[in-house]
mmCIF file of C-alpha atoms in Angstrom:
data_model
loop_
_atom_site.group_PDB
_atom_site.id
_atom_site.type_symbol
_atom_site.label_atom_id
_atom_site.label_comp_id
_atom_site.label_asym_id
_atom_site.label_seq_id
_atom_site.Cartn_x
_atom_site.Cartn_y
_atom_site.Cartn_z
ATOM 1 C CA PRO M 15 -9.062 -3.722 -1.755
ATOM 2 C CA GLN M 16 -6.946 -6.806 -1.493
ATOM 3 C CA ALA M 17 -10.007 -8.916 -2.352
ATOM 4 C CA LEU M 18 -9.474 -7.459 -5.872
ATOM 5 C CA ARG M 19 -5.978 -8.974 -6.020
ATOM 6 C CA SER M 20 -7.051 -12.557 -5.313
ATOM 7 C CA ALA M 21 -8.771 -15.076 -7.446
ATOM 8 C CA THR M 22 -10.040 -17.480 -4.825
ATOM 9 C CA PRO M 23 -11.890 -17.055 -1.379
ATOM 10 C CA ALA M 24 -8.956 -18.886 0.339
ATOM 11 C CA ALA M 25 -6.461 -16.404 -1.185
ATOM 12 C CA ALA M 26 -8.722 -13.494 -0.318
ATOM 13 C CA ALA M 27 -8.650 -14.551 3.202
ATOM 14 C CA ALA M 28 -4.990 -14.895 3.291
ATOM 15 C CA ALA M 29 -4.689 -11.474 1.830
ATOM 16 C CA ALA M 30 -7.008 -10.012 4.408
ATOM 17 C CA ALA M 31 -4.939 -11.393 7.163
ATOM 18 C CA GLY M 32 -2.042 -9.492 5.668
ATOM 19 C CA ALA M 33 -4.044 -6.239 5.684
ATOM 20 C CA ALA M 34 -5.849 -6.660 9.094
ATOM 21 C CA SER M 35 -4.325 -4.533 11.860
ATOM 22 C CA GLY M 36 -6.462 -5.287 14.798
ATOM 23 C CA LYS M 37 -7.698 -2.763 17.350
ATOM 24 C CA LYS M 38 -4.027 -2.123 18.403
ATOM 25 C CA ALA M 39 -2.836 -1.372 14.983
ATOM 26 C CA ALA M 40 -5.857 0.494 13.986
ATOM 27 C CA ALA M 41 -5.288 2.769 16.934
ATOM 28 C CA ALA M 42 -1.645 3.044 15.944
ATOM 29 C CA GLY M 43 -2.664 4.270 12.355
ATOM 30 C CA PHE M 44 0.401 5.221 10.481
ATOM 31 C CA GLY M 45 2.902 4.371 13.067
ATOM 32 C CA ASP M 46 3.508 7.939 13.675
ATOM 33 C CA GLU M 47 6.544 7.080 16.070
ATOM 34 C CA PRO M 48 8.960 5.062 13.921
ATOM 35 C CA LYS M 49 9.876 1.871 15.794
ATOM 36 C CA THR M 50 13.605 2.448 15.305
ATOM 37 C CA LYS M 51 14.528 1.106 18.722
ATOM 38 C CA LYS M 52 12.667 -2.182 18.084
ATOM 39 C CA GLN M 53 13.374 -2.558 14.555
ATOM 40 C CA GLY M 54 17.052 -1.668 14.998
ATOM 41 C CA VAL M 55 17.283 0.632 11.775
ATOM 42 C CA LYS M 56 20.961 1.725 11.521
ATOM 43 C CA PRO M 57 23.325 3.028 8.820
ATOM 44 C CA ALA M 58 25.511 0.407 7.127
ATOM 45 C CA GLY M 59 28.944 0.123 8.486
ATOM 46 C CA GLU M 60 28.321 1.392 11.922
ATOM 47 C CA LYS M 61 28.148 -0.785 14.977
ATOM 48 C CA ALA M 62 25.385 1.339 16.539
ATOM 49 C CA ALA M 63 23.476 4.488 15.762
ATOM 50 C CA THR M 64 20.836 6.473 17.839
ATOM 51 C CA PRO M 65 17.323 6.109 16.627
ATOM 52 C CA GLU M 66 17.486 9.637 15.731
ATOM 53 C CA LYS M 67 20.356 9.568 13.373
ATOM 54 C CA ARG M 68 19.277 9.554 9.752
ATOM 55 C CA ARG M 69 20.908 7.875 6.678
ATOM 56 C CA THR M 70 19.741 8.690 3.348
ATOM 57 C CA ILE M 71 20.344 6.392 0.299
ATOM 58 C CA THR M 72 19.145 6.521 -3.409
ATOM 59 C CA MET M 73 18.359 3.255 -5.134
ATOM 60 C CA PRO M 74 16.604 2.006 -8.207
ATOM 61 C CA PHE M 75 13.203 0.500 -8.017
ATOM 62 C CA ARG M 76 11.212 -1.297 -10.644
ATOM 63 C CA SER M 77 7.664 -1.561 -11.886
ATOM 64 C CA ALA M 78 6.126 -4.784 -12.857
ATOM 65 C CA PRO M 79 2.692 -5.977 -14.151
ATOM 66 C CA SER M 80 0.308 -6.831 -11.424
ATOM 67 C CA VAL M 81 -1.916 -9.939 -11.255
ATOM 68 C CA GLU M 82 -4.473 -9.563 -14.123
ATOM 69 C CA GLN M 83 -8.116 -9.644 -12.954
ATOM 70 C CA HIS M 84 -11.016 -9.961 -15.458
ATOM 71 C CA GLY M 85 -8.743 -8.660 -18.107
ATOM 72 C CA VAL M 86 -8.462 -5.078 -16.783
ATOM 73 C CA LEU M 87 -6.439 -4.713 -13.678
ATOM 74 C CA ASP M 88 -3.316 -5.233 -15.772
ATOM 75 C CA GLY M 89 -1.493 -2.052 -14.738
ATOM 76 C CA ARG M 90 1.973 -1.969 -12.867
ATOM 77 C CA VAL M 91 3.022 -1.817 -9.370
ATOM 78 C CA PHE M 92 6.268 -0.676 -7.804
ATOM 79 C CA LEU M 93 8.881 -3.242 -6.535
ATOM 80 C CA ILE M 94 12.141 -2.747 -4.141
ATOM 81 C CA ASP M 95 14.906 -5.223 -3.757
ATOM 82 C CA VAL M 96 15.497 -6.590 -0.152
ATOM 83 C CA GLU M 97 18.276 -8.644 1.320
ATOM 84 C CA ILE M 98 18.271 -11.117 4.363
ATOM 85 C CA ARG M 99 21.537 -12.166 5.796
ATOM 86 C CA GLY M 100 23.454 -11.069 2.818
ATOM 87 C CA GLN M 101 21.336 -12.968 0.437
ATOM 88 C CA TYR M 102 19.019 -11.601 -2.304
ATOM 89 C CA ALA M 103 15.449 -12.109 -0.893
ATOM 90 C CA GLY M 104 13.747 -10.865 -4.016
ATOM 91 C CA THR M 105 11.504 -7.960 -4.933
ATOM 92 C CA TRP M 106 9.000 -6.570 -2.586
ATOM 93 C CA VAL M 107 5.944 -4.633 -3.709
ATOM 94 C CA VAL M 108 5.055 -1.329 -1.835
ATOM 95 C CA ASP M 109 1.649 -1.756 -0.383
ATOM 96 C CA THR M 110 0.182 1.164 1.491
ATOM 97 C CA VAL M 111 -3.146 -0.368 2.209
ATOM 98 C CA SER M 112 -1.641 -3.212 4.473
ATOM 99 C CA ALA M 113 -0.996 -2.348 7.999
ATOM 100 C CA THR M 114 1.485 -5.128 8.211
ATOM 101 C CA SER M 115 4.068 -6.378 5.853
ATOM 102 C CA MET M 116 3.823 -9.979 4.435
ATOM 103 C CA VAL M 117 5.896 -12.594 2.811
ATOM 104 C CA ARG M 118 5.191 -15.740 0.705
ATOM 105 C CA SER M 119 5.435 -18.790 2.942
ATOM 106 C CA GLU M 120 7.801 -20.377 0.516
ATOM 107 C CA ILE M 121 10.275 -17.430 0.729
ATOM 108 C CA CYS M 122 9.988 -17.588 4.598
ATOM 109 C CA GLU M 123 11.133 -21.283 4.464
ATOM 110 C CA GLN M 124 14.427 -20.283 2.553
ATOM 111 C CA PHE M 125 15.732 -18.077 5.423
ATOM 112 C CA SER M 126 16.388 -18.606 9.069
ATOM 113 C CA HIS M 127 13.921 -16.751 11.116
ATOM 114 C CA LYS M 128 12.316 -16.346 14.571
ATOM 115 C CA ASP M 129 8.590 -17.604 14.840
ATOM 116 C CA TYR M 130 6.688 -15.100 17.130
ATOM 117 C CA GLY M 131 3.451 -17.282 16.674
ATOM 118 C CA VAL M 132 0.035 -16.121 15.649
ATOM 119 C CA PRO M 133 -0.367 -12.409 15.295
ATOM 120 C CA HIS M 134 -2.828 -10.927 17.786
ATOM 121 C CA TRP M 135 -5.135 -9.820 15.182
ATOM 122 C CA ALA M 136 -5.429 -13.263 13.657
ATOM 123 C CA VAL M 137 -6.246 -15.086 17.020
ATOM 124 C CA GLY M 138 -9.558 -16.527 16.781
ATOM 125 C CA GLN M 139 -9.624 -16.627 12.878
ATOM 126 C CA GLU M 140 -10.670 -20.154 11.617
ATOM 127 C CA GLY M 141 -7.469 -22.054 10.664
ATOM 128 C CA SER M 142 -5.020 -19.081 11.393
ATOM 129 C CA GLU M 143 -2.925 -20.994 13.878
ATOM 130 C CA TYR M 144 -1.890 -23.183 10.902
ATOM 131 C CA THR M 145 -1.673 -20.651 8.016
ATOM 132 C CA THR M 146 -0.532 -17.156 9.682
ATOM 133 C CA ARG M 147 2.546 -16.606 11.524
ATOM 134 C CA LEU M 148 4.539 -13.457 12.717
ATOM 135 C CA VAL M 149 8.217 -14.114 11.886
ATOM 136 C CA GLY M 150 11.316 -12.103 12.131
ATOM 137 C CA PHE M 151 14.166 -12.184 9.756
ATOM 138 C CA PRO M 152 17.638 -11.036 11.464
ATOM 139 C CA ASN M 153 20.056 -8.914 9.443
ATOM 140 C CA ALA M 154 17.855 -7.447 6.720
ATOM 141 C CA TRP M 155 18.954 -4.745 4.252
ATOM 142 C CA LEU M 156 17.246 -2.017 2.238
ATOM 143 C CA GLY M 157 19.986 -0.950 0.080
ATOM 144 C CA SER M 158 22.768 0.084 2.402
ATOM 145 C CA ILE M 159 20.329 0.647 5.220
ATOM 146 C CA HIS M 160 20.524 -2.179 7.894
ATOM 147 C CA LEU M 161 17.619 -3.609 10.072
ATOM 148 C CA ASP M 162 18.494 -5.714 12.906
ATOM 149 C CA GLU M 163 15.254 -7.514 12.272
ATOM 150 C CA LEU M 164 12.462 -7.448 9.508
ATOM 151 C CA ARG M 165 9.100 -8.630 11.135
ATOM 152 C CA VAL M 166 6.493 -9.729 8.551
ATOM 153 C CA THR M 167 3.489 -12.077 8.493
ATOM 154 C CA SER M 168 3.756 -15.301 6.636
ATOM 155 C CA SER M 169 0.552 -16.847 5.386
ATOM 156 C CA VAL M 170 -0.076 -19.911 3.235
ATOM 157 C CA GLY M 171 -1.813 -18.565 0.211
ATOM 158 C CA ALA M 172 -0.690 -15.230 0.690
ATOM 159 C CA GLY M 173 1.245 -15.340 -2.543
ATOM 160 C CA ALA M 174 -1.953 -15.124 -4.502
ATOM 161 C CA ALA M 175 -2.385 -11.587 -3.617
ATOM 162 C CA LEU M 176 1.094 -10.652 -4.885
ATOM 163 C CA PRO M 177 2.331 -9.695 -8.273
ATOM 164 C CA PRO M 178 3.940 -12.694 -10.212
ATOM 165 C CA GLY M 179 7.437 -13.370 -8.835
ATOM 166 C CA CYS M 180 7.133 -11.032 -5.846
ATOM 167 C CA SER M 181 8.452 -12.204 -2.632
ATOM 168 C CA GLY M 182 6.378 -10.254 -0.310
ATOM 169 C CA ALA M 183 4.716 -6.802 0.439
ATOM 170 C CA LEU M 184 6.123 -3.862 2.355
ATOM 171 C CA GLY M 185 3.185 -2.570 4.549
ATOM 172 C CA ARG M 186 2.758 0.606 6.468
ATOM 173 C CA ASP M 187 4.664 -0.831 9.440
ATOM 174 C CA PHE M 188 7.719 -0.971 7.268
ATOM 175 C CA LEU M 189 7.009 2.080 5.218
ATOM 176 C CA ALA M 190 6.650 4.245 8.253
ATOM 177 C CA LEU M 191 10.134 3.607 9.294
ATOM 178 C CA PHE M 192 11.378 5.743 6.446
ATOM 179 C CA ASP M 193 10.653 8.891 4.346
ATOM 180 C CA TRP M 194 10.348 7.994 0.632
ATOM 181 C CA ASP M 195 11.030 10.207 -2.450
ATOM 182 C CA PHE M 196 10.060 8.353 -5.562
ATOM 183 C CA ASP M 197 11.136 9.493 -9.031
ATOM 184 C CA PHE M 198 8.921 7.827 -11.570
ATOM 185 C CA THR M 199 10.689 9.375 -14.407
ATOM 186 C CA LYS M 200 14.173 7.965 -13.620
ATOM 187 C CA MET M 201 12.770 5.055 -11.581
ATOM 188 C CA MET M 202 14.880 5.891 -8.579
ATOM 189 C CA VAL M 203 13.823 6.220 -5.005
ATOM 190 C CA THR M 204 15.557 8.160 -2.292
ATOM 191 C CA VAL M 205 15.095 6.616 1.264
ATOM 192 C CA SER M 206 15.799 8.369 4.585
ATOM 193 C CA VAL M 207 15.471 6.802 8.039
ATOM 194 C CA ALA M 208 12.520 8.666 9.602
ATOM 195 C CA SER M 209 13.505 10.971 12.422
ATOM 196 C CA ARG M 210 11.112 11.520 15.292
ATOM 197 C CA GLY M 211 9.700 15.009 15.047
ATOM 198 C CA GLY M 212 12.428 15.954 12.575
ATOM 199 C CA PRO M 213 11.833 18.009 9.274
ATOM 200 C CA LEU M 214 11.083 16.291 6.031
ATOM 201 C CA PRO M 215 14.572 15.504 4.426
ATOM 202 C CA PHE M 216 13.394 16.239 0.928
ATOM 203 C CA ASP M 217 12.632 19.446 -1.005
ATOM 204 C CA VAL M 218 8.968 19.640 -1.755
ATOM 205 C CA VAL M 219 8.767 23.238 -2.997
ATOM 206 C CA GLY M 220 6.378 23.476 -5.885
ATOM 207 C CA MET M 221 4.785 20.202 -5.011
ATOM 208 C CA ARG M 222 1.263 19.584 -3.884
ATOM 209 C CA PRO M 223 0.473 18.225 -0.483
ATOM 210 C CA LEU M 224 -2.043 15.302 -0.116
ATOM 211 C CA PRO M 225 -2.968 14.888 3.615
ATOM 212 C CA LEU M 226 -3.718 11.292 4.646
ATOM 213 C CA SER M 227 -6.142 9.984 7.177
ATOM 214 C CA ILE M 228 -6.695 6.549 8.669
ATOM 215 C CA ARG M 229 -10.266 5.068 8.106
ATOM 216 C CA VAL M 230 -10.863 2.420 10.907
ATOM 217 C CA ILE M 231 -13.384 -0.461 10.060
ATOM 218 C CA PRO M 232 -14.808 -1.287 13.519
ATOM 219 C CA LEU M 233 -16.351 -4.592 12.634
ATOM 220 C CA VAL M 234 -13.230 -6.176 11.503
ATOM 221 C CA GLY M 235 -10.556 -4.174 13.326
ATOM 222 C CA GLN M 236 -8.722 -3.140 10.410
ATOM 223 C CA SER M 237 -7.745 0.347 9.159
ATOM 224 C CA VAL M 238 -6.791 1.797 5.600
ATOM 225 C CA PRO M 239 -5.169 4.978 4.570
ATOM 226 C CA THR M 240 -7.391 7.663 2.907
ATOM 227 C CA CYS M 241 -7.306 10.935 1.135
ATOM 228 C CA GLN M 242 -9.612 13.326 -0.464
ATOM 229 C CA VAL M 243 -10.119 13.446 -4.212
ATOM 230 C CA ASP M 244 -12.256 15.336 -6.640
ATOM 231 C CA VAL M 245 -13.768 13.368 -9.619
ATOM 232 C CA ARG M 246 -15.072 14.558 -12.998
ATOM 233 C CA LEU M 247 -15.714 13.377 -16.621
ATOM 234 C CA PRO M 248 -12.824 14.900 -18.716
ATOM 235 C CA GLY M 249 -13.847 18.391 -19.684
ATOM 236 C CA ALA M 250 -16.712 18.582 -17.059
ATOM 237 C CA ALA M 251 -17.092 21.654 -14.975
ATOM 238 C CA GLU M 252 -18.488 19.946 -12.028
ATOM 239 C CA CYS M 253 -16.908 17.439 -9.860
ATOM 240 C CA THR M 254 -17.826 14.922 -6.924
ATOM 241 C CA SER M 255 -15.608 15.024 -3.869
ATOM 242 C CA CYS M 256 -15.098 11.899 -1.954
ATOM 243 C CA GLU M 257 -12.787 9.973 0.397
ATOM 244 C CA ALA M 258 -10.514 7.639 -1.337
ATOM 245 C CA VAL M 259 -8.534 4.632 -0.264
ATOM 246 C CA LEU M 260 -4.850 4.942 -0.935
ATOM 247 C CA ASP M 261 -3.639 1.554 -2.256
ATOM 248 C CA LEU M 262 -0.251 1.479 -4.206
ATOM 249 C CA MET M 263 -0.680 -2.275 -4.682
ATOM 250 C CA MET M 264 -3.664 -1.689 -6.637
ATOM 251 C CA PRO M 265 -2.446 -1.017 -10.193
ATOM 252 C CA ARG M 266 -5.554 0.876 -11.479
ATOM 253 C CA VAL M 267 -7.892 3.363 -10.048
ATOM 254 C CA VAL M 268 -11.236 1.840 -9.134
ATOM 255 C CA CYS M 269 -14.506 3.776 -8.592
ATOM 256 C CA ASN M 270 -17.587 2.243 -6.965
ATOM 257 C CA PRO M 271 -21.120 2.247 -8.592
ATOM 258 C CA ALA M 272 -22.176 5.493 -6.473
ATOM 259 C CA MET M 273 -19.303 7.445 -7.887
ATOM 260 C CA ALA M 274 -19.930 6.290 -11.431
ATOM 261 C CA LEU M 275 -23.395 7.489 -11.200
ATOM 262 C CA ALA M 276 -22.556 10.759 -9.491
ATOM 263 C CA VAL M 277 -20.117 11.963 -12.115
ATOM 264 C CA GLY M 278 -22.176 10.425 -15.121
ATOM 265 C CA ALA M 279 -19.626 7.682 -16.079
ATOM 266 C CA LEU M 280 -22.722 5.480 -16.142
ATOM 267 C CA PRO M 281 -26.267 6.704 -16.834
ATOM 268 C CA LYS M 282 -28.954 6.010 -14.302
ATOM 269 C CA GLY M 283 -30.676 2.695 -15.117
ATOM 270 C CA ASP M 284 -27.667 1.174 -16.992
ATOM 271 C CA ALA M 285 -27.809 -2.559 -16.952
ATOM 272 C CA ALA M 286 -24.128 -2.665 -15.863
ATOM 273 C CA VAL M 287 -25.020 -0.517 -12.695
ATOM 274 C CA ALA M 288 -27.841 -2.879 -11.787
ATOM 275 C CA GLU M 289 -25.568 -5.910 -12.206
ATOM 276 C CA VAL M 290 -22.766 -4.402 -10.293
ATOM 277 C CA VAL M 291 -24.925 -3.191 -7.453
ATOM 278 C CA GLY M 292 -26.868 -6.535 -7.287
ATOM 279 C CA LYS M 293 -23.853 -8.721 -7.415
ATOM 280 C CA GLY M 294 -23.587 -10.590 -4.113
ATOM 281 C CA GLY M 295 -20.887 -13.326 -2.950
ATOM 282 C CA GLY M 296 -19.260 -15.531 -5.498
ATOM 283 C CA ASP M 297 -16.742 -13.899 -8.074
ATOM 284 C CA ARG M 298 -16.147 -10.254 -8.019
ATOM 285 C CA GLU M 299 -16.566 -8.189 -11.037
ATOM 286 C CA ILE M 300 -14.624 -5.295 -12.532
ATOM 287 C CA PHE M 301 -16.676 -3.487 -15.239
ATOM 288 C CA PRO M 302 -15.428 -1.599 -18.328
ATOM 289 C CA LEU M 303 -12.901 1.226 -17.872
ATOM 290 C CA ARG M 304 -13.972 4.836 -18.128
ATOM 291 C CA GLU M 305 -11.871 7.838 -18.618
ATOM 292 C CA LEU M 306 -12.031 10.183 -15.585
ATOM 293 C CA THR M 307 -10.284 13.129 -14.203
ATOM 294 C CA PHE M 308 -9.182 13.263 -10.587
ATOM 295 C CA GLY M 309 -7.982 16.336 -8.645
ATOM 296 C CA LEU M 310 -5.503 15.417 -5.976
ATOM 297 C CA GLY M 311 -3.851 17.751 -3.298
ATOM 298 C CA SER M 312 -4.353 20.801 -1.463
ATOM 299 C CA GLY M 313 -3.351 24.266 -2.549
ATOM 300 C CA GLY M 314 -4.562 23.831 -6.047
ATOM 301 C CA PRO M 315 -5.208 20.109 -6.818
ATOM 302 C CA VAL M 316 -3.114 18.112 -9.197
ATOM 303 C CA SER M 317 -5.310 17.227 -12.055
ATOM 304 C CA ARG M 318 -4.633 13.758 -13.665
ATOM 305 C CA THR M 319 -6.744 11.745 -16.148
ATOM 306 C CA THR M 320 -6.675 8.121 -16.292
ATOM 307 C CA SER M 321 -8.778 5.046 -17.079
ATOM 308 C CA ALA M 322 -10.710 3.924 -14.001
ATOM 309 C CA ALA M 323 -12.302 0.568 -13.416
ATOM 310 C CA LEU M 324 -15.824 0.441 -12.083
ATOM 311 C CA GLY M 325 -15.847 -1.832 -9.169
ATOM 312 C CA ASP M 326 -18.183 -4.053 -7.270
ATOM 313 C CA SER M 327 -19.823 -2.542 -4.090
ATOM 314 C CA GLU M 328 -18.846 -5.461 -2.303
ATOM 315 C CA VAL M 329 -15.068 -4.514 -2.436
ATOM 316 C CA PHE M 330 -15.905 -0.966 -1.135
ATOM 317 C CA ALA M 331 -18.042 -2.494 1.604
ATOM 318 C CA ALA M 332 -14.911 -4.288 2.909
ATOM 319 C CA CYS M 333 -13.482 -0.843 3.283
ATOM 320 C CA GLY M 334 -16.518 0.466 5.359
ATOM 321 C CA PHE M 335 -18.239 2.327 2.543
ATOM 322 C CA ASP M 336 -22.055 1.959 2.069
ATOM 323 C CA SER M 337 -23.379 1.393 -1.378
ATOM 324 C CA GLU M 338 -24.937 4.969 -1.515
ATOM 325 C CA THR M 339 -21.512 6.728 -0.686
ATOM 326 C CA PRO M 340 -19.193 7.760 -3.658
ATOM 327 C CA ALA M 341 -15.778 6.371 -3.136
ATOM 328 C CA VAL M 342 -12.668 5.624 -5.008
ATOM 329 C CA ILE M 343 -9.497 3.336 -4.645
ATOM 330 C CA VAL M 344 -6.549 5.265 -5.652
ATOM 331 C CA GLY M 345 -4.043 3.233 -7.395
ATOM 332 C CA ALA M 346 -0.483 3.253 -8.455
ATOM 333 C CA ASP M 347 -1.405 4.482 -12.074
ATOM 334 C CA LEU M 348 -2.643 7.810 -10.459
ATOM 335 C CA ILE M 349 0.089 8.324 -8.012
ATOM 336 C CA GLY M 350 3.010 7.012 -10.030
ATOM 337 C CA GLN M 351 3.492 9.872 -12.264
ATOM 338 C CA GLY M 352 6.474 12.503 -12.015
ATOM 339 C CA ARG M 353 7.600 12.644 -8.525
ATOM 340 C CA MET M 354 5.961 11.502 -5.319
ATOM 341 C CA VAL M 355 7.263 12.098 -1.761
ATOM 342 C CA MET M 356 5.672 9.985 1.053
ATOM 343 C CA SER M 357 5.971 10.388 4.806
ATOM 344 C CA LEU M 358 3.592 8.321 6.771
ATOM 345 C CA ARG M 359 5.062 9.789 9.997
ATOM 346 C CA LYS M 360 3.736 13.193 8.872
ATOM 347 C CA LYS M 361 0.571 11.687 7.324
ATOM 348 C CA CYS M 362 1.151 13.154 3.924
ATOM 349 C CA LEU M 363 1.970 12.564 0.204
ATOM 350 C CA TRP M 364 3.439 15.431 -1.966
ATOM 351 C CA LEU M 365 2.848 15.238 -5.754
ATOM 352 C CA SER M 366 4.606 16.995 -8.487
ATOM 353 C CA VAL M 367 2.496 19.249 -10.639
#
């Protein structure tokens, strides 16, 4: 999915490096066991805290325009402030599709850090020893929650995949350290240090659960989070169910040509379908928007209608989908409504009705 966020092959390669998890990370999935001992998550103002101790804070977050692609991917993504060594380190985008967090190389140079070398998943990639590094920032802060060290990847050109003015992306390795309660009406997020085996710290009564799975892409050793969705034309009785990639750094929902054909968003034989399916290499295309209704969650799906882009098959192929299988990338526009609770340790989102 990050291929949609980058304008050049070099930028796409850097973005892919940020998303790559390798065989080790793919096996780890969501990071079910929060790495509180390694990461050193502890409440502010305390010299020490056991990994099981939880601290909950509420802080504002912002939405900002994402990088515009082909004039249509102009939606908004969600940004959170981060501090390093008591200094403001800018806003970081919430990125559920990337297994590892990443930072702009120019931001990395502004703060003292420890260089851990080339990440294991980048070993052997052409030029990776010069462009991709695993670094650790000591004494990082998320609101009043303190981390002894924030580990991220720094890649030359990675900034091309980030929204304008954004310092970095908080990937699944970071997001799994906490449970999150986003209120998109008040633009406030409540964050709780994840507790091993503990109950969800938020009230989700009346909300619909959306179970998450991990889709492993064996050929490239990557993994992406997925969920099940139902797709239909507005007002239509019949729907098509499919596996969908959850990507909150994607501002808009994207459907592949197979899904567009399945729900009748494009009639068979349409010239646009022939063009998008036949497109190979070169620039990636995003085709005109279509109004579609999506059913999300079990126990009575949450129904939401939004404008979906019809995307190039090549983008979905990067996520392991063949051209004949209907598939969707669920973006921030579909998830970012009302209230959303996210717990990667429990492999679930909860959505307000």
